XYZ file of C-alpha atoms in Angstrom:
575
model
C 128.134 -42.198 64.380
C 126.918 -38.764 65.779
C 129.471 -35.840 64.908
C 129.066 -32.134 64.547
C 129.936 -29.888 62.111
C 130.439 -26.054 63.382
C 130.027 -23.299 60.423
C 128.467 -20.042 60.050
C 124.763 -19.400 59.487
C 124.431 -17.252 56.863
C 120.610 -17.772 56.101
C 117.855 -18.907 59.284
C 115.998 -22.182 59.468
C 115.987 -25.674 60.367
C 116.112 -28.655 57.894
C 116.442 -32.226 58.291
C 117.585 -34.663 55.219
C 119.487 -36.779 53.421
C 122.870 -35.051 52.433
C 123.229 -35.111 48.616
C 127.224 -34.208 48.663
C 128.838 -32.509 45.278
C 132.317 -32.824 45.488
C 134.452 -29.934 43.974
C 134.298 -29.891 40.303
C 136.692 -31.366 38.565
C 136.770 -31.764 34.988
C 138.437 -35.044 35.052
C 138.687 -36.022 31.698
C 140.583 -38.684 29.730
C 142.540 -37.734 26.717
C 140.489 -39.211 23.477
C 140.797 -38.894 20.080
C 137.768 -39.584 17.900
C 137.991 -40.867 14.097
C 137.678 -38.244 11.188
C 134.181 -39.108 10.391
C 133.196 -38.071 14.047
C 134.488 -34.850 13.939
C 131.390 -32.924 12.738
C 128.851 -35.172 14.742
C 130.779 -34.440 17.979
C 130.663 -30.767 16.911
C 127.169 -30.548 16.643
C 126.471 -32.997 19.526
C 128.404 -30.117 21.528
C 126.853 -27.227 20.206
C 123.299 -28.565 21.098
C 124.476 -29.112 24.980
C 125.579 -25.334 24.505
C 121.990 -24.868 23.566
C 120.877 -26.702 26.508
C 122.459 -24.984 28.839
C 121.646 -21.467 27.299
C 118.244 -22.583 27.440
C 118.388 -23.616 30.869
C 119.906 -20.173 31.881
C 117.283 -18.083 29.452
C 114.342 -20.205 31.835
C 115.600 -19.992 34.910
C 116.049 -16.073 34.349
C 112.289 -15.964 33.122
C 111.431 -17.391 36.432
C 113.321 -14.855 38.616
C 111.846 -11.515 39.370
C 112.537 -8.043 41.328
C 115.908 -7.771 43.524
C 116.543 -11.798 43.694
C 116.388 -11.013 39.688
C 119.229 -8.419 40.103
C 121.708 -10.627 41.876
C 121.311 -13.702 40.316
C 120.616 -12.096 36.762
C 124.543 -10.410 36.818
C 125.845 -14.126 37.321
C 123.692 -15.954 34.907
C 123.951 -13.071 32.385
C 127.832 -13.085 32.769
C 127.713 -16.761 32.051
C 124.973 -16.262 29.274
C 128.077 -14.255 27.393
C 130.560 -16.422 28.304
C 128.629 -19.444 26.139
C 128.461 -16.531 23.478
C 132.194 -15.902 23.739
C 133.795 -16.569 20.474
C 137.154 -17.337 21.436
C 135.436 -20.536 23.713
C 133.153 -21.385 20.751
C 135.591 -21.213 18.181
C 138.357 -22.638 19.885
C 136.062 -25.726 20.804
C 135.435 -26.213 17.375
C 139.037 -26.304 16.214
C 140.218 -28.692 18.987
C 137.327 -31.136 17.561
C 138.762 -30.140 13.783
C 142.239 -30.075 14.298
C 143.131 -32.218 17.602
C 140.271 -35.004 16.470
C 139.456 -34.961 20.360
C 136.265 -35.657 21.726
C 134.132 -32.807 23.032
C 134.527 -33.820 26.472
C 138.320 -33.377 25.996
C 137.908 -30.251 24.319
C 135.942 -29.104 26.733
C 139.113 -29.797 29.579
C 141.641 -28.290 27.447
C 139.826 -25.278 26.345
C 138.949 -24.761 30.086
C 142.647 -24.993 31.329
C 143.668 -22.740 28.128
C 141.604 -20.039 29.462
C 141.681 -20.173 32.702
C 145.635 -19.798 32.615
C 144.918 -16.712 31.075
C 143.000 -15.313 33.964
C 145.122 -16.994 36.622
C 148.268 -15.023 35.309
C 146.234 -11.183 35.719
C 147.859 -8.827 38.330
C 143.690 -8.182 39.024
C 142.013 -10.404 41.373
C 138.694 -9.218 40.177
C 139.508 -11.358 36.791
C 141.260 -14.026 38.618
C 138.393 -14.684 40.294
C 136.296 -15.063 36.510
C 137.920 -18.403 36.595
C 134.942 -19.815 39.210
C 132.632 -18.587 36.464
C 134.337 -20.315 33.387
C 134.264 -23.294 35.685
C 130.495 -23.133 36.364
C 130.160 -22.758 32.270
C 131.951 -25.255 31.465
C 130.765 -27.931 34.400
C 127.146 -27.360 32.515
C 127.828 -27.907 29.113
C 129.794 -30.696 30.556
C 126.748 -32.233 32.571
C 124.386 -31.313 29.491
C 126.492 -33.301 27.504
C 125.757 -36.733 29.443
C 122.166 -35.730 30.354
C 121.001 -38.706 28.076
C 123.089 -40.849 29.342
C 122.352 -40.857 33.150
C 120.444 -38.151 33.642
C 120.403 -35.098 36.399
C 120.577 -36.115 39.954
C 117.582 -35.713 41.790
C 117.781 -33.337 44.818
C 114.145 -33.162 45.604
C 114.392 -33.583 50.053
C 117.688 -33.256 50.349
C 120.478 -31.415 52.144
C 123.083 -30.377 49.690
C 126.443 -30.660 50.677
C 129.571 -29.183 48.790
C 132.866 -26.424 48.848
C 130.731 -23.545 47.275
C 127.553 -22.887 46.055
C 127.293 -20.449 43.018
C 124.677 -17.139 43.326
C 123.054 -18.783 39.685
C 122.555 -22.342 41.333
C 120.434 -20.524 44.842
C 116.886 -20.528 42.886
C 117.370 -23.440 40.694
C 118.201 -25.764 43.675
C 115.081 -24.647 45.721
C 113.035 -24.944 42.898
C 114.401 -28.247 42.500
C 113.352 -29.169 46.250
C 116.332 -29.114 48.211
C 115.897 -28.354 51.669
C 119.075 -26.749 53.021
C 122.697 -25.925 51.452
C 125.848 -26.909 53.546
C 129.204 -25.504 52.319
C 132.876 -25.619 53.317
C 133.893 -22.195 52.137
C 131.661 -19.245 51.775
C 130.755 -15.829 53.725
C 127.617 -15.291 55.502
C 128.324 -11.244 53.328
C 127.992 -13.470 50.204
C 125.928 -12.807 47.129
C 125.149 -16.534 47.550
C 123.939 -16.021 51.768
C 122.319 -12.594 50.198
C 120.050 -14.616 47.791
C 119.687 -17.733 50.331
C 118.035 -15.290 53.381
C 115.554 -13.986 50.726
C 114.374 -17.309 49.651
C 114.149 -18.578 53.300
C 117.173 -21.520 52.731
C 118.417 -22.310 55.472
C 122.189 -22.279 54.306
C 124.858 -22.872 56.673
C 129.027 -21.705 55.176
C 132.143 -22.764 55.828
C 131.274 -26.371 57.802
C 134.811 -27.433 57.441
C 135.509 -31.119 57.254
C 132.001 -31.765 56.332
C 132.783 -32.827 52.522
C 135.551 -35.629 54.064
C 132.997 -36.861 56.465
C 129.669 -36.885 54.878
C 128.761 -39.275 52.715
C 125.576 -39.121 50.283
C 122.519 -41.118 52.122
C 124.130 -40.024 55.806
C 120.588 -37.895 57.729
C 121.930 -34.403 58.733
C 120.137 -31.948 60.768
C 121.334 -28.196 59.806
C 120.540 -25.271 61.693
C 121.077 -22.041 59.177
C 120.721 -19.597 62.294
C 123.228 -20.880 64.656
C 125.762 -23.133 61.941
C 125.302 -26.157 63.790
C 125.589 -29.559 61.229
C 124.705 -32.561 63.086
C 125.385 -36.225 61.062
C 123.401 -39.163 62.193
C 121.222 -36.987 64.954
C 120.189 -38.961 68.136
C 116.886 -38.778 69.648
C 117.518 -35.578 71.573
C 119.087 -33.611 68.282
C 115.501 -34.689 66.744
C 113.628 -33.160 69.444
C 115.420 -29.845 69.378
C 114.901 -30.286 65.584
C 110.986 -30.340 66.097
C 111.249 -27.712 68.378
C 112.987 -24.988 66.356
C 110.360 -26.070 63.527
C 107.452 -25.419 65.525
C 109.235 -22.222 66.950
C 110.297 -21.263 63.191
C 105.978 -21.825 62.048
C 105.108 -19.648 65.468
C 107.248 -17.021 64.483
C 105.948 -16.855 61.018
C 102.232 -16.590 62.226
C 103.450 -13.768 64.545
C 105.406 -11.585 61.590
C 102.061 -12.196 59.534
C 99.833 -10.127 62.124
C 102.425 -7.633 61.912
C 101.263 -6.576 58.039
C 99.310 -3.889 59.294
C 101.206 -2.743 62.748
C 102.784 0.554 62.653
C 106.871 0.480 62.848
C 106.815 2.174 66.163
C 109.405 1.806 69.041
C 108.768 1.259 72.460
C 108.828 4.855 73.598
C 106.474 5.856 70.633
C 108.702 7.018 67.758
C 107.366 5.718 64.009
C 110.438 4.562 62.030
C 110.087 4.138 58.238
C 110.793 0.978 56.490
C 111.042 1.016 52.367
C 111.282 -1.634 50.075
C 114.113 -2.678 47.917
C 112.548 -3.477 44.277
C 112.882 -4.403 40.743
C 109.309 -5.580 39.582
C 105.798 -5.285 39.766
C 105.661 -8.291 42.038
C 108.571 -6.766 44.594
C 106.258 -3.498 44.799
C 102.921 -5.555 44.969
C 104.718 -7.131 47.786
C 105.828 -4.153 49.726
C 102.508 -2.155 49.555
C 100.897 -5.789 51.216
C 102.974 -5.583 54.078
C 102.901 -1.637 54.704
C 105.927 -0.559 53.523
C 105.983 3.211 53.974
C 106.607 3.395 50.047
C 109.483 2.118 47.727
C 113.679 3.334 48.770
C 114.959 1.789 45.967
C 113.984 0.802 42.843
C 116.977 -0.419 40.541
C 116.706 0.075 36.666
C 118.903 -1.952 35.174
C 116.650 -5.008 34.716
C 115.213 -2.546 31.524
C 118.572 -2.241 30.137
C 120.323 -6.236 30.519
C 119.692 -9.431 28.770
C 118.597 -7.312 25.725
C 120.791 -6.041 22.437
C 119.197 -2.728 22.279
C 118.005 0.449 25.105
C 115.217 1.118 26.303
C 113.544 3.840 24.589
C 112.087 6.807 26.607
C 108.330 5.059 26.131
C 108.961 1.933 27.139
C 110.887 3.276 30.737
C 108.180 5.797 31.425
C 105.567 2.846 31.018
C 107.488 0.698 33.958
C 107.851 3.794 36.291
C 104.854 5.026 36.029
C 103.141 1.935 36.740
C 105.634 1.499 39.890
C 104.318 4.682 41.256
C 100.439 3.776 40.317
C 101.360 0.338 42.513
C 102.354 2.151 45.608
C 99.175 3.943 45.843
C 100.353 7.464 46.941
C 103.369 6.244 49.338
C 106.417 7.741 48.135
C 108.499 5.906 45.274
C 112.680 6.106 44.453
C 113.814 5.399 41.538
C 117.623 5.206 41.257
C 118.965 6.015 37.646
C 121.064 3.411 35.523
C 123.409 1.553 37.559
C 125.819 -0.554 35.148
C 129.131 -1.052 34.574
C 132.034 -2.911 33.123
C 131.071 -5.206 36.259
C 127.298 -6.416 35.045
C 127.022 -8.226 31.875
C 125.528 -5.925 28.953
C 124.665 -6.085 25.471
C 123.648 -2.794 25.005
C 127.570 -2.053 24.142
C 126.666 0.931 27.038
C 129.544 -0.244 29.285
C 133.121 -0.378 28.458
C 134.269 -4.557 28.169
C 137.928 -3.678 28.793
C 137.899 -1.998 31.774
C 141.177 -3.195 34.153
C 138.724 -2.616 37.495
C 134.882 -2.459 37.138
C 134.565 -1.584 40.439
C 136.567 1.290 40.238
C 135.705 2.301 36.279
C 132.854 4.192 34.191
C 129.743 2.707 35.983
C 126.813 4.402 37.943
C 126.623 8.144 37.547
C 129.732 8.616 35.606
C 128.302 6.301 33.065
C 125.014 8.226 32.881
C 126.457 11.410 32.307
C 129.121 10.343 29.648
C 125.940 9.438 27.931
C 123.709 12.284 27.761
C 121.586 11.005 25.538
C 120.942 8.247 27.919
C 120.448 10.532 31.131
C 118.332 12.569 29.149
C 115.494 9.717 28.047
C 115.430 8.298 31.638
C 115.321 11.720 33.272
C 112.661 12.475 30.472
C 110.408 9.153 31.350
C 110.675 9.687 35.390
C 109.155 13.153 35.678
C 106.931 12.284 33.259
C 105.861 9.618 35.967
C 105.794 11.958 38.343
C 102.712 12.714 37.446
C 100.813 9.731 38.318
C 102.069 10.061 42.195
C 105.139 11.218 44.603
C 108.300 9.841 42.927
C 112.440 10.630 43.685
C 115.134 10.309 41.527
C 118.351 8.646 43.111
C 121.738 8.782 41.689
C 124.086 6.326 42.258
C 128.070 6.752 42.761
C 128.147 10.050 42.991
C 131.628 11.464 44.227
C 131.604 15.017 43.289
C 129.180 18.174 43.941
C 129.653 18.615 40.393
C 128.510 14.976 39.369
C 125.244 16.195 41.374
C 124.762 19.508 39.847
C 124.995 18.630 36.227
C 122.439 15.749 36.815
C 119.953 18.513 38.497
C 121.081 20.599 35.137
C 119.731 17.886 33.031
C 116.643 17.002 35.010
C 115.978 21.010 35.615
C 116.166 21.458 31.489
C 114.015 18.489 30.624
C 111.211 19.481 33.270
C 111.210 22.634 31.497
C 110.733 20.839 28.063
C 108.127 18.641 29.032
C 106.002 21.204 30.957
C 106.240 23.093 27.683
C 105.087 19.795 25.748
C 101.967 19.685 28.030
C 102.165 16.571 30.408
C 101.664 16.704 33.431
C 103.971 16.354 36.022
C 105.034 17.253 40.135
C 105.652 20.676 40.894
C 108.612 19.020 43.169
C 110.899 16.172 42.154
C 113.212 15.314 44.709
C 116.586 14.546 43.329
C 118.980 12.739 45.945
C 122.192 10.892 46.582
C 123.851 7.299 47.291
C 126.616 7.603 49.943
C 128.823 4.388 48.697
C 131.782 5.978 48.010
C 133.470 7.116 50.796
C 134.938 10.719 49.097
C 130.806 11.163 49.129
C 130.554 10.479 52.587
C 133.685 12.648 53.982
C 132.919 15.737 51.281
C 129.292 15.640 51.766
C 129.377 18.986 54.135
C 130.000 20.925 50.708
C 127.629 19.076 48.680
C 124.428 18.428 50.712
C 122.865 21.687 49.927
C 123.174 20.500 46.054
C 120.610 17.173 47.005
C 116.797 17.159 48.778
C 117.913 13.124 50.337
C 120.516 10.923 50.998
C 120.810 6.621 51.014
C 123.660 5.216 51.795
C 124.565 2.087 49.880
C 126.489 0.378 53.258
C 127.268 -2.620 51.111
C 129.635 -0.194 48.474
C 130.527 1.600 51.344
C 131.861 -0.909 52.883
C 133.761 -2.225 50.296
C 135.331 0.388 49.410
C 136.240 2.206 52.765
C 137.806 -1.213 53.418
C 139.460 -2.087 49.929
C 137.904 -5.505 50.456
C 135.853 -7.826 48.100
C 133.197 -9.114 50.143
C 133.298 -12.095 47.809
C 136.914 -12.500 48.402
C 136.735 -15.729 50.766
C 140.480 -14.670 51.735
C 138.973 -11.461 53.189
C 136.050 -12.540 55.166
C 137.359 -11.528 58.578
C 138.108 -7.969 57.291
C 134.776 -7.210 55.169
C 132.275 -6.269 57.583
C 130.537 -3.827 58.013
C 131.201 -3.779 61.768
C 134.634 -1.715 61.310
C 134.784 1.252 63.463
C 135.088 3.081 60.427
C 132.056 2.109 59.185
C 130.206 2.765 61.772
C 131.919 6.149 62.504
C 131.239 7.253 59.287
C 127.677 5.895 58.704
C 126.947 8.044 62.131
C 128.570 11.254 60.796
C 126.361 10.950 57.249
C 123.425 10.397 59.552
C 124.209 13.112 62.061
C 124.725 15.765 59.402
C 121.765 14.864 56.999
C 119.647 15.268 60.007
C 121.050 18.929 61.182
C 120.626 19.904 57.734
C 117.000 18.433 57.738
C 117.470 16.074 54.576
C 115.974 12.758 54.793
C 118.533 9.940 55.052
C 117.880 5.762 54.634
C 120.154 2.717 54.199
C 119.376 0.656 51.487
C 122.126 -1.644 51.328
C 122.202 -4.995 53.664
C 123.026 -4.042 56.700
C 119.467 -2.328 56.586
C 117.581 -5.500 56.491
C 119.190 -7.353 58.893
C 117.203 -6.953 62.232
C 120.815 -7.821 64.434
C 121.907 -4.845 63.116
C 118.665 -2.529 63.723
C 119.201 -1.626 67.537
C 122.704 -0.023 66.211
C 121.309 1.554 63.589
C 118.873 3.573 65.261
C 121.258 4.206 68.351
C 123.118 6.191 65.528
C 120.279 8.558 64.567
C 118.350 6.223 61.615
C 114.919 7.105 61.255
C 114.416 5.494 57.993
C 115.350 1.801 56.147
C 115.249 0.665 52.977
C 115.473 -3.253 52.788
C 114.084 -6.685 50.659
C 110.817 -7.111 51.893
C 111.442 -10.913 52.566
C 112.839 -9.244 55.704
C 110.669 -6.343 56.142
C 108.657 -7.878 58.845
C 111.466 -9.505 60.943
C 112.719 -5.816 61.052
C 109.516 -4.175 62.140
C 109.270 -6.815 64.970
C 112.803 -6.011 66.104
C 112.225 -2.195 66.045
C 108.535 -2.445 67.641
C 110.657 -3.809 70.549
C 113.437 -1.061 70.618
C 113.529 1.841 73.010
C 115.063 4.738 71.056
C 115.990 7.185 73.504
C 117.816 4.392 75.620
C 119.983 3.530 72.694
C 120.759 5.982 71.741
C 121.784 7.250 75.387
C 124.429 4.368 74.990
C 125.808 5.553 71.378
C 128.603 6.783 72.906
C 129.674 3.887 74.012
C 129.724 2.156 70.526
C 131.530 4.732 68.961
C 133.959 4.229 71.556
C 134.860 0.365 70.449
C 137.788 -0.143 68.809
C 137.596 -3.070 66.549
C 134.613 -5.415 65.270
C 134.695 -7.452 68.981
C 133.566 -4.327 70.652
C 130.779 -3.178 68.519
C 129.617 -7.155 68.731
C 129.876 -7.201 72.294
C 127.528 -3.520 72.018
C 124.806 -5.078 69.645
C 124.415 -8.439 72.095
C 124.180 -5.758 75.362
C 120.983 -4.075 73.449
C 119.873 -6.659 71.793
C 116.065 -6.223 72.648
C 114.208 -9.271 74.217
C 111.746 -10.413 71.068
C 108.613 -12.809 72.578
């Protein structure tokens, strides 16, 4: 029988399947003991579905590149460590030892051992590690029955389940499935993040879908509107075809817009950058015009690895990122880790009662000069090869700025003196994601030559919520008042002080949010380039000087309802 299902689209597109439905995991386990001449079979038997699933992990994060890299790679390289814990591997092995319990057993009761652990922290950051001991666990768990029934197929079908880890995003598409449907979730998510740069249509919180959708049932999902329909009639299949052939004309359209100028109606250029991490993201953005690279994260040199990058080896991955873009302009932000990412390196601090809050970012860099200095030393020596900025991130103090520009000023020096050659002018700028940044900027914006503001930090921490808190959904966005308010006041002021300003985080690739943007002064974006051309489209259909006539009037609004009702009054009309 014909029902709908009303969620959120969190990532655009049309699918129509069979649902595949995962119900939440479980580890429902029996209690079994296992004779004494088992024991050390059912040890090793565990330790090689371990080795499966590190395997597993160690391919799928060969197979990832540039910023979909970055995301996923902090999940899979937290759980990559967790398989590597001790206390999990050694505490296995005694259960099996002492307990004579089977490894599927052990597995339940090691599982619940920890995870009490976490549960009982005043921090919700580590409460919420339990999800990820879960999704460790649930693997080794699968891995060890993969002989015995083997993997379920998902090739052509619609997943349906509560959640759907960032880690699982590629490995599902790659395994052919054609659409995620999920009864919790955000549409802020690192999970709808990952989902919208692969194209998946993903639709979150659907709720009652897992109590009424059975595995076989057909399902029609619609990622850009929410809309789950089970057991479609004729006229849901028509509208189906529709959007698909409206989807494939739109696609054809963005393609001819590779070489179109990022112009607005009444004739103003805006600049759009790319967000990137590899050779293929800035391959990428130089094929569809990006006017040159905004961000380019470094920390894919320094995770997954036991050792640091040496000076070498970081000047031969910038310089080649500023040979790719040909001339356009190219910013590299220094190190950005903390207690937060997984890292080998030992660089940041494991104990840390709030990553988000602790030695991470700039703070990290310069309590490691040695560190600052060889990836300071490596980017003006790539300076050399074309026009390159150095970006610092979590900055919160002039003083943070001004020992950095110390550093960099020193090193030039050094390596002038060593004979390379290098720029005459290496602009050094600053992330706005920490709101004392953004309110004490008027006495520290004569210390930096440009400014990006990281909205999705910004957010989060001008609103002391996690946007991957499900409990907090309503209140992350970055739709506050306050957001906005202060987003327009960074803008306003880099602009009367003639410094260059972009926003690199999200809300910067998400074309909804582009008529607001540049009704507040934005002249320049920094985004994925899965979204680069949806974005130009929008903005090649904005009139500037009428939005921002009506600016006023969205700094007026008083909650998120008001600035929602101002975006869909200036939404432009795309044909």
């Amino acid at each position: 029988m014909r029902q709908t299902f009303v969620g959120h689209g969190a990532s655009r597109g049309s699918a129509l399947g069979r649902a595949r439905v995962r119900l939440p995991h479980v580890l429902e386990v029996v209690e079994e003991h296992i004779p004494a001449k088992r024991v050390e079979g059912e040890i090793v038997r565990l330790h090689a579905a371990i080795g499966t699933v590190r395997e597993e992990m160690f391919a799928l994060r060969e197979r990832l590149h540039g910023a979909l890299a970055h995301e996923v790679g902090e999940f899979l390289d937290l759980h990559s460590l967790l398989l590597d814990d001790p206390e999990l591997l050694q505490g296995l092995d005694e259960l099996i030892r002492t307990g004579r319990y089977s490894a599927d057993y052990a597995l339940r009761l090691q599982r619940d051992r920890i995870a009490s652990v976490f549960q009982t922290m005043d921090d919700a950051y580590f409460r919420s590690r339990v999800d990820d001991i879960d999704q460790v666990i649930g693997r080794i768990h699968a891995a060890l029955h993969r002989h015995d029934a083997g993997m379920p197929g998902v090739a052509g079908e619609i997943l349906v389940t509560d959640n759907v880890a960032p880690a699982e995003i590629a490995q599902l598409q790659a395994q052919g499935v054609m659409a995620i449907v999920t009864t919790t979730g955000s549409i802020l998510s690192h999970s709808a993040i990952l989902a919208r740069s692969l194209h998946l249509p993903l639709v979150v919180g659907a709720e009652g879908a897992l109590q009424r959708i059975n595995d076989g049932d057909v399902l029609a999902v619609d990622g850009a509107t929410g809309n789950v329909i089970l057991e479609p009639d004729a006229n849901d299949l028509r509208a189906h075809r529709g959007r698909v052939r409206e989807l494939a004309r739109e696609r054809k359209q963005l393609h001819r817009l590779r070489r179109e100028p990022t112009r607005t109606i009444d004739g103003v250029d805006i600049k759009l950058y790319a967000n990137a991490e590899s050779r293929d993201d800035v391959a990428e953005a130089h094929a569809l015009g990006a006017a040159g690279v905004g961000l380019y994260r470094t920390e894919f040199l320094f995770l997954q690895r036991n050792e640091l990058p040496d000076e070498e080896e970081q000047f031969r991955v910038y310089r080649d990122v500023v040979l790719g873009m040909t001339g356009r302009a190219v910013t590299i932000r220094t190190l950005d880790l903390g207690a937060d990412k997984a890292d080998r390196t030992g660089l940041a601090l494991r104990d840390e009662p709030n990553p988000a809050l602790g030695l991470r970012g700039v703070r990290l860099s310069l309590a490691r000069a040695g560190l600052l200095e060889a990836q300071l030393r490596a980017l003006v020596r790539a300076s050399g090869y074309g026009p390159l900025r150095i970006l610092l991130p979590m900055i919160s103090t002039r003083e943070e700025v001004r020992q950095v520009r110390a550093t960099l000023k020193r090193v030039t020096l050094e390596l002038r003196e060593q004979g390379h050659a290098i720029a005459d002018n290496i602009p050094l700028g600053a992330m706005i994601e920490v709101p004392a940044a953004a309110i004490a900027l008027p006495a520290f914006i004569g210390s930096v030559d440009f400014l990006s503001i990281g909205t999705n930090d910004l957010v989060q921490y001008l609103l002391a919520a996690d946007r991957n808190n499900e409990a907090l959904t309503s209140l992350y966005t970055p739709l506050h008042p306050a957001v906005i308010r202060l987003v327009r006041d960074v803008i306003q002021l880099a602009r009367k002080r003639d410094k260059p300003v972009a926003v690199c985080g999200e809300m910067a690739g998400d074309s909804h949010f582009a008529p607001m943007l540049l009704a507040l002064g934005l002249m320049e974006f920094s985004l994925h380039p899965a979204t680069l051309l949806e974005l130009r489209r929008t903005i090649r259909h904005c009139d500037l000087a009428q939005l921002q006539s009506r600016a006023p009037a969205l700094l007026r609004a008083r909650d998120r309802a008001g600035i929602e009702e101002w975006i869909a009054e200036n939404a432009p009309v795309v044909a």
